[in-house]
Short mmCIF file of C-alpha atoms in Angstrom, two decimals:
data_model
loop_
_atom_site.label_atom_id
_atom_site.label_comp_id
_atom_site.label_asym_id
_atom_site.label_seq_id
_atom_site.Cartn_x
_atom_site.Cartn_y
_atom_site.Cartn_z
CA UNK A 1 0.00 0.00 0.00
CA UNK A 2 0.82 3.73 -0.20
CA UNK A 3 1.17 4.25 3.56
CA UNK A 4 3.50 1.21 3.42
CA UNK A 5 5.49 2.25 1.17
CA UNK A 6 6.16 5.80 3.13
CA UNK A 7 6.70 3.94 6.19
CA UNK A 8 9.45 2.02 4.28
CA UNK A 9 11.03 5.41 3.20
CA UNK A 10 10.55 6.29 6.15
CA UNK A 11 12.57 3.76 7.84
CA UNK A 12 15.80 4.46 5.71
CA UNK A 13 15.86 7.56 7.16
CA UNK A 14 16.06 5.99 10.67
CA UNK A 15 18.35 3.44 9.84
CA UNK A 16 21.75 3.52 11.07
CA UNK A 17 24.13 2.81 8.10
CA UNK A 18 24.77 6.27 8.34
CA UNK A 19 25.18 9.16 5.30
CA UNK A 20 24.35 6.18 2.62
CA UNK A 21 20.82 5.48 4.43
CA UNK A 22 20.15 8.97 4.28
CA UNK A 23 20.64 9.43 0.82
CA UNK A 24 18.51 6.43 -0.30
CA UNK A 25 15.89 8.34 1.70
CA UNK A 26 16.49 11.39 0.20
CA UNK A 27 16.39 10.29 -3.24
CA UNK A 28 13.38 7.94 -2.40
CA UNK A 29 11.31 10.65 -1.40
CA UNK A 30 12.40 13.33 -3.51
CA UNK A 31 11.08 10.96 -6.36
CA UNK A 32 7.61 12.53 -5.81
CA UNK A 33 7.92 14.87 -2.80
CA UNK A 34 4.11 15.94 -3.55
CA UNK A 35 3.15 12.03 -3.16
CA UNK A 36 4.77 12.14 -0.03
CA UNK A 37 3.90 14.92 1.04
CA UNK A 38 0.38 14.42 0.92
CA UNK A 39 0.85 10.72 2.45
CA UNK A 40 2.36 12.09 5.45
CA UNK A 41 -0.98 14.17 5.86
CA UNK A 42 -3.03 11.54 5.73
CA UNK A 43 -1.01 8.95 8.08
CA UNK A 44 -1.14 11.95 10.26
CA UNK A 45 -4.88 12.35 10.17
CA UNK A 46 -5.26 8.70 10.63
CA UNK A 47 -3.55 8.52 13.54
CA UNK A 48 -5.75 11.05 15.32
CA UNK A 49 -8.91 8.97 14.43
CA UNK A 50 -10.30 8.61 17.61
CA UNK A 51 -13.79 6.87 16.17
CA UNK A 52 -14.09 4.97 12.96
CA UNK A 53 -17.08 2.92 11.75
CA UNK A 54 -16.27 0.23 8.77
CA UNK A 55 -19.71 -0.66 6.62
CA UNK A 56 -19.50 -3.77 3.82
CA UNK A 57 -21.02 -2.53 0.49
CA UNK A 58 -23.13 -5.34 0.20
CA UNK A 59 -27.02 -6.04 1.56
CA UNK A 60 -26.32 -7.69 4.65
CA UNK A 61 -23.83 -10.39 3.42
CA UNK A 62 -20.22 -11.00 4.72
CA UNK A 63 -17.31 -9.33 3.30
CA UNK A 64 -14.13 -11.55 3.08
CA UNK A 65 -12.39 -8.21 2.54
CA UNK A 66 -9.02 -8.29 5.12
CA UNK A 67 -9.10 -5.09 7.36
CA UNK A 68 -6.27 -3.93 8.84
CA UNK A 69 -6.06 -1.04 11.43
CA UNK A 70 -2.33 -0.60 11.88
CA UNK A 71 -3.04 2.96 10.70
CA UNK A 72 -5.54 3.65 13.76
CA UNK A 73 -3.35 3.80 16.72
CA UNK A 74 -5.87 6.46 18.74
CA UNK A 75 -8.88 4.79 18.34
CA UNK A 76 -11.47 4.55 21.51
CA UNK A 77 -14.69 3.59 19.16
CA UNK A 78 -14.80 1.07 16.78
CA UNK A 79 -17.52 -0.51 15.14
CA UNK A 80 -17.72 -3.19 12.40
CA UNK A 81 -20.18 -4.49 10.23
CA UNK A 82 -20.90 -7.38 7.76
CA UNK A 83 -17.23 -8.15 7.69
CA UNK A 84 -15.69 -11.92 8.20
CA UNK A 85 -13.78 -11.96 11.10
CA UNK A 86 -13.86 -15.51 11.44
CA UNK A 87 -12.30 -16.19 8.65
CA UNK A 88 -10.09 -13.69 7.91
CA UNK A 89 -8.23 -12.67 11.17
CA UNK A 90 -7.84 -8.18 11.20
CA UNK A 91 -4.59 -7.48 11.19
CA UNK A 92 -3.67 -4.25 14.22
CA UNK A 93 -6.22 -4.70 16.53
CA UNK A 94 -4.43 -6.08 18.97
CA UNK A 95 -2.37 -2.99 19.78
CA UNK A 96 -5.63 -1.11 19.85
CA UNK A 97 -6.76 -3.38 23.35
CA UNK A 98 -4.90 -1.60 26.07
CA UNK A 99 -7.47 1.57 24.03
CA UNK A 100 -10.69 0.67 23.13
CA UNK A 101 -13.78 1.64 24.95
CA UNK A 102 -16.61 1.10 22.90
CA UNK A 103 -16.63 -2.04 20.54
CA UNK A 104 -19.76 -3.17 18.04
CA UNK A 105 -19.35 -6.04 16.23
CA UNK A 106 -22.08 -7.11 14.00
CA UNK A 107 -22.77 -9.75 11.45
CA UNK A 108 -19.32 -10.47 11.60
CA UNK A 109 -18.43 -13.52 13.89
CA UNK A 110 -19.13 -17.32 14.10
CA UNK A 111 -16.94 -16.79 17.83
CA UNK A 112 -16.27 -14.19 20.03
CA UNK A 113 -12.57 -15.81 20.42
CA UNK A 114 -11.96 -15.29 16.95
CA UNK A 115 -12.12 -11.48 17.59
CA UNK A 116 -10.88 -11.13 21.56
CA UNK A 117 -8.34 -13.53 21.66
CA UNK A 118 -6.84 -13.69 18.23
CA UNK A 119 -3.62 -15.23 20.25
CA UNK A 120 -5.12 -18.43 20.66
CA UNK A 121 -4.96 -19.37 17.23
CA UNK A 122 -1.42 -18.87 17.82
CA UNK A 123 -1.06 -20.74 20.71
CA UNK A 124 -0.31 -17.71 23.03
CA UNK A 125 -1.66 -15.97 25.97
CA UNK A 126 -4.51 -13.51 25.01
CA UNK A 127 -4.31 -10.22 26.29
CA UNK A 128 -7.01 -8.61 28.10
CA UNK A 129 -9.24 -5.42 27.02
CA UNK A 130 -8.70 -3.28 30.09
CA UNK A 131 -10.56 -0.03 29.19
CA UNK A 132 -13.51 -1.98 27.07
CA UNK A 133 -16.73 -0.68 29.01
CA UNK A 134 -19.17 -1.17 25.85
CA UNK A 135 -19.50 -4.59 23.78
CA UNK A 136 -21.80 -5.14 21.24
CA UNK A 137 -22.38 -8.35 19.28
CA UNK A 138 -25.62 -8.55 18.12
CA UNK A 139 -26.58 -10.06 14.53
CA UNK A 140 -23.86 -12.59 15.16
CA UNK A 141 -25.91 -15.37 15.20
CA UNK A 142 -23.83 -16.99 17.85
CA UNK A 143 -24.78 -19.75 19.19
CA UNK A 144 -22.60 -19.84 22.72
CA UNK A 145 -20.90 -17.26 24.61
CA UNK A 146 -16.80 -18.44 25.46
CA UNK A 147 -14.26 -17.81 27.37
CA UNK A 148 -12.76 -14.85 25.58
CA UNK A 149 -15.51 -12.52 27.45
CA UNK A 150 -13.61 -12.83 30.38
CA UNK A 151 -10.58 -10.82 28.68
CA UNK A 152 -12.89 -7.75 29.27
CA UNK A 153 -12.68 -6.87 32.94
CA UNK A 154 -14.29 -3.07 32.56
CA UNK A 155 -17.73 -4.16 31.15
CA UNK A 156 -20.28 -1.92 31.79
CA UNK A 157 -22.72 -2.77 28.84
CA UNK A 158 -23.03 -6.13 27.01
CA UNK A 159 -25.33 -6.26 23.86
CA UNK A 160 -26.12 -10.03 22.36
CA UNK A 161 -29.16 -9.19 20.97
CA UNK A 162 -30.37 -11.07 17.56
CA UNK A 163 -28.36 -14.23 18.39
CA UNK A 164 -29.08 -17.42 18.57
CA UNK A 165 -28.13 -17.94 22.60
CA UNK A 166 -30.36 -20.77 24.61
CA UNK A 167 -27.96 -19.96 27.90
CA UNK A 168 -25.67 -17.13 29.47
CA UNK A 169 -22.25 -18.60 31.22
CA UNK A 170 -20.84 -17.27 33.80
CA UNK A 171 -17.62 -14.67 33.38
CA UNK A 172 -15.99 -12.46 35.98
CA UNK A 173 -15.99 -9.99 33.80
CA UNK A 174 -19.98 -10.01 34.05
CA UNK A 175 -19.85 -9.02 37.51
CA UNK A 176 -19.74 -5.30 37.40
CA UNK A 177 -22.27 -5.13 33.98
CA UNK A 178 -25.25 -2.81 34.54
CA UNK A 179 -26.92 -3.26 31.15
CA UNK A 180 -27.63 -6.08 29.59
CA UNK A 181 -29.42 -6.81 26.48
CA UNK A 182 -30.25 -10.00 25.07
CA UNK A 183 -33.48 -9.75 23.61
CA UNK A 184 -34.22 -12.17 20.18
CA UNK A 185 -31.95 -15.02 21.75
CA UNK A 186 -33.51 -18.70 22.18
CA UNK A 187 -33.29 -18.39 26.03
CA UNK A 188 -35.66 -20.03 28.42
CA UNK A 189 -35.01 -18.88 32.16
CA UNK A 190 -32.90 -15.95 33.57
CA UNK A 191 -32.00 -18.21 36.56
CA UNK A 192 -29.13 -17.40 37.96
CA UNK A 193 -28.54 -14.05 36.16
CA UNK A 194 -28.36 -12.29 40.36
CA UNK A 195 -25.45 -14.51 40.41
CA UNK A 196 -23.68 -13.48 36.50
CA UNK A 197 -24.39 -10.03 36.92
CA UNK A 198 -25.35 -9.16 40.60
CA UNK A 199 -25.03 -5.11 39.63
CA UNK A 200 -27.47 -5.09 36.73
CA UNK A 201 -29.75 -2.12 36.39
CA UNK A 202 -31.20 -2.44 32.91
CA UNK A 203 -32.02 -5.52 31.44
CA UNK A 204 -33.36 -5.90 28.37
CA UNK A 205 -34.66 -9.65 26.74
CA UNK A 206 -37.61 -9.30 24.36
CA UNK A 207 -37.98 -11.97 21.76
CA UNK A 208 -37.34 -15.08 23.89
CA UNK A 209 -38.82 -18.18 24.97
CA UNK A 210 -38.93 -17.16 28.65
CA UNK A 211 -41.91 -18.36 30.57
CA UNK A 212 -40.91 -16.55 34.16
CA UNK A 213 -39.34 -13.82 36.00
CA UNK A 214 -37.27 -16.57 38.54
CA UNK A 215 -34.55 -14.85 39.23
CA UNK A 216 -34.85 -11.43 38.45
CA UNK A 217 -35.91 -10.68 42.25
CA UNK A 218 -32.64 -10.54 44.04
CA UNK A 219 -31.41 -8.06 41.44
CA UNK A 220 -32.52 -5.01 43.90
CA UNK A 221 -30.70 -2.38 41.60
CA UNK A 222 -33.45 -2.90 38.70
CA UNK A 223 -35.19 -0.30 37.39
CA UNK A 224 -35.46 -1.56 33.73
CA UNK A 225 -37.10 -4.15 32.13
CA UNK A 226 -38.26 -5.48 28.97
CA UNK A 227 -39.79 -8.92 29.09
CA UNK A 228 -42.02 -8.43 25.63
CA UNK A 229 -42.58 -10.96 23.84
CA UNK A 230 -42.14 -13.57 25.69
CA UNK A 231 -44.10 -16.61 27.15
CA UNK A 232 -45.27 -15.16 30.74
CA UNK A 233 -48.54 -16.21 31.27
CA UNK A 234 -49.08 -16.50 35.20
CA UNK A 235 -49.65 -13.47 37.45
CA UNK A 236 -47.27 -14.82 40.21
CA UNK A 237 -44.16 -13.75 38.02
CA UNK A 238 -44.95 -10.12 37.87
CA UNK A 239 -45.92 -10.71 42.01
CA UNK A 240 -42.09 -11.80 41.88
CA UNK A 241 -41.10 -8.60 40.83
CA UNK A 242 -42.46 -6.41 44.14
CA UNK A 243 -39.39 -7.27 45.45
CA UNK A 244 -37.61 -4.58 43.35
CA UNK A 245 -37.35 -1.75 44.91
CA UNK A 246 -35.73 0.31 42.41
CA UNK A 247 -37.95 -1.29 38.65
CA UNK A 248 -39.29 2.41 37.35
CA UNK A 249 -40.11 0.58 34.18
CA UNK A 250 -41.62 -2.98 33.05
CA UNK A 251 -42.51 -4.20 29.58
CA UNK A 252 -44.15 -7.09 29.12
CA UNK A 253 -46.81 -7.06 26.38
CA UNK A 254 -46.96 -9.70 24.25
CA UNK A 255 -46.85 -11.98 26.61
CA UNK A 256 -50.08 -14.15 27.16
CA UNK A 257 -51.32 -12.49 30.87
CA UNK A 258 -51.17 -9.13 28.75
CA UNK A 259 -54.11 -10.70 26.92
CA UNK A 260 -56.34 -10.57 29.89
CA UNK A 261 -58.51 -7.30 29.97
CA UNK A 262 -57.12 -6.04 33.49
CA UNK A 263 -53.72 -6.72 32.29
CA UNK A 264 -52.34 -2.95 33.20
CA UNK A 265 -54.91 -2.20 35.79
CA UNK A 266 -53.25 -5.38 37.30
CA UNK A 267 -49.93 -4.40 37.14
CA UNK A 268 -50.01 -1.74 38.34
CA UNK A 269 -52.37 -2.68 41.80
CA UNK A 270 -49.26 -5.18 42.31
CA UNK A 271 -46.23 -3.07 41.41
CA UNK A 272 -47.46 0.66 42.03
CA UNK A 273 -48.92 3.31 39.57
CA UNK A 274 -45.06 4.92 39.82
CA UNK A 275 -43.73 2.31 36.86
CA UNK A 276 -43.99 3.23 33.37
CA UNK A 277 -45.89 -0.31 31.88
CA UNK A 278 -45.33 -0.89 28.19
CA UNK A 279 -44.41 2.91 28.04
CA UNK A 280 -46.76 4.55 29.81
CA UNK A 281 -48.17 5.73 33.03
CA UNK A 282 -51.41 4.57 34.16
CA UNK A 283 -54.36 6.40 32.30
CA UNK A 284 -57.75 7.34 32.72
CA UNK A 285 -59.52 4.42 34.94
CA UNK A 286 -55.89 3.10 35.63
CA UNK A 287 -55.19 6.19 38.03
CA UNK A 288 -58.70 5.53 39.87
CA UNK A 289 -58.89 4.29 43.24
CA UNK A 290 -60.93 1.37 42.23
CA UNK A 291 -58.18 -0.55 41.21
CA UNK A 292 -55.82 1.34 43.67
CA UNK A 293 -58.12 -0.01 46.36
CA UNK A 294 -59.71 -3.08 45.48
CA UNK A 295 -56.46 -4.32 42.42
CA UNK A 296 -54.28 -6.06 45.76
CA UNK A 297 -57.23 -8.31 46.06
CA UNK A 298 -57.97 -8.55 42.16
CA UNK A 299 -54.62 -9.08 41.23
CA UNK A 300 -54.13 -11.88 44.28
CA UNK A 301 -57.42 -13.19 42.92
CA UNK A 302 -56.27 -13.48 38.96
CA UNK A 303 -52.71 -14.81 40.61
CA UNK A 304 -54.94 -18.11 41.81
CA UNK A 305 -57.16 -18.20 38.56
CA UNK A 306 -54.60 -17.06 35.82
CA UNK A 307 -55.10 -20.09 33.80
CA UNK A 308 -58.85 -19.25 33.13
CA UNK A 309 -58.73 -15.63 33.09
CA UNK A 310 -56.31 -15.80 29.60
CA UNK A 311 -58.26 -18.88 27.89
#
């Protein structure tokens, strides 16, 4: 490339055979100083990236294109998409790890390891991601999380939405994750989840197979979450959720209970008219004290009868 090519130059001028080096430099580059000239501009420019967001041409299929980032050495953001990382390792991310802050990877990966620990394929000791507080691989369609997660002790946010996950593992470096998304997986129970990711404040998992909220009740710093979607049909797992003191929002329609006509008025008679349901406050009747008065005993009612309130 170009920017090789000046860094070749480049290195005859820092070699040490003395006034002969120099010359070959000088000649090199006085061959087209403009060239040059303009090259060093650019390597310049690129090396201030700070940001940089790499989009395949084609409609959702793979590129097999090789990427290399040697020329982004200040780069805190990076996102990929529709590229083959699997297959075709990057070449210079790895000096970018002890930098990165925010990573999105999607439609890229058949493994996470093929992207965090490219070291394995070389039989050496990954390095870890120390300053990685944002991951997001949705659209991977992965299949199983490994242990390459663990290389990222800073998480804050994990996206693995629009996989194909039936379980979550458990990582150290899940302990200190507040938000967690992994809504369109295959997953059937968030037992467990208190113990993977004990600080979680927003969790988001729409899209699943989930038939219960086991689990979810020892997380006392919740105040989000999405549920939609899903296969919740008994009253006792939104009961479960009372014992979150800090859930300011709940979303769980589509869902069979939300079928049931006093779905919201429901709700909200077990979990207080201070939650936004769905994405909204309680309305009109829902603010009444009828079912702010009489909903503890409806709601305990519909808990015992749920079955034959949603045929």
């Amino acid at each position: 490339s170009r920017l090789g090519l000046l860094e070749r130059i480049q290195a005859l001028r820092k070699g040490r055979a003395g006034q002969k080096t120099n010359l070959e430099w000088l000649r090199a580059y006085a061959a087209d100083i403009r060239d040059f000239q303009r090259l060093e501009a650019l390597r310049d420019f690129l090396l201030s990236v700070q940001g940089l967001r790499l989009q395949a041409a084609g409609t959702g299929k793979r590129d097999p294109t090789p990427l290399n980032f040697s020329p982004f050495r200040a780069l805190t953001a990076l996102e990929i998409h529709d590229a083959d990382l699997s297959t075709v390792v990057a070449v210079g991310l790895e000096p970018l790890k002890p930098r990165l802050e925010r990573l999105t990877v999607c439609n890229s990966l058949e493994a996470l390891k093929h992207l965090l620990a490219p070291e394995l394929a070389r039989e050496e000791d990954p390095q870890p991601w120390p300053r990685l507080v944002l991951a997001n691989f949705s659209g991977n369609h992965l299949q199983h999380l490994d242990d390459s997660l663990g290389l990222l002790p800073a998480l804050d946010t994990v996206i693995l939405s629009r996989n194909r996950l039936s379980a979550l593992v458990e990582l150290p470096s899940w302990m200190g994750i507040a938000t967690l998304d992994v809504g369109f997986n295959d997953l059937r129970s968030l037992e467990g989840l208190s113990q993977l990711c004990p600080r979680l404040e927003s969790l988001s998992a729409p899209g699943n197979a989930l038939r219960g909220t086991s689990g979810l009740e020892r997380l006392g710093r919740l105040h989000y979450i999405d549920l939609s979607n899903n296969l919740v049909g008994d009253w006792e797992e939104v009961e479960r959720l009372k014992e979150l003191p800090a859930l300011r929002e709940l979303h769980l329609g589509g869902n069979p209970l939300s079928c049931a006509s006093t779905y919201r008025a429901t709700v909200f008679a077990v979990l207080g008219g201070a939650i936004v349901l769905d994405g909204s406050s309680p309305r009109g009747g829902e603010r009444q004290g009828s079912w702010q008065q009489g909903g503890k005993r409806l709601a305990k009612k519909l808990a015992k009868t749920s079955k034959d309130v949603l045929r």
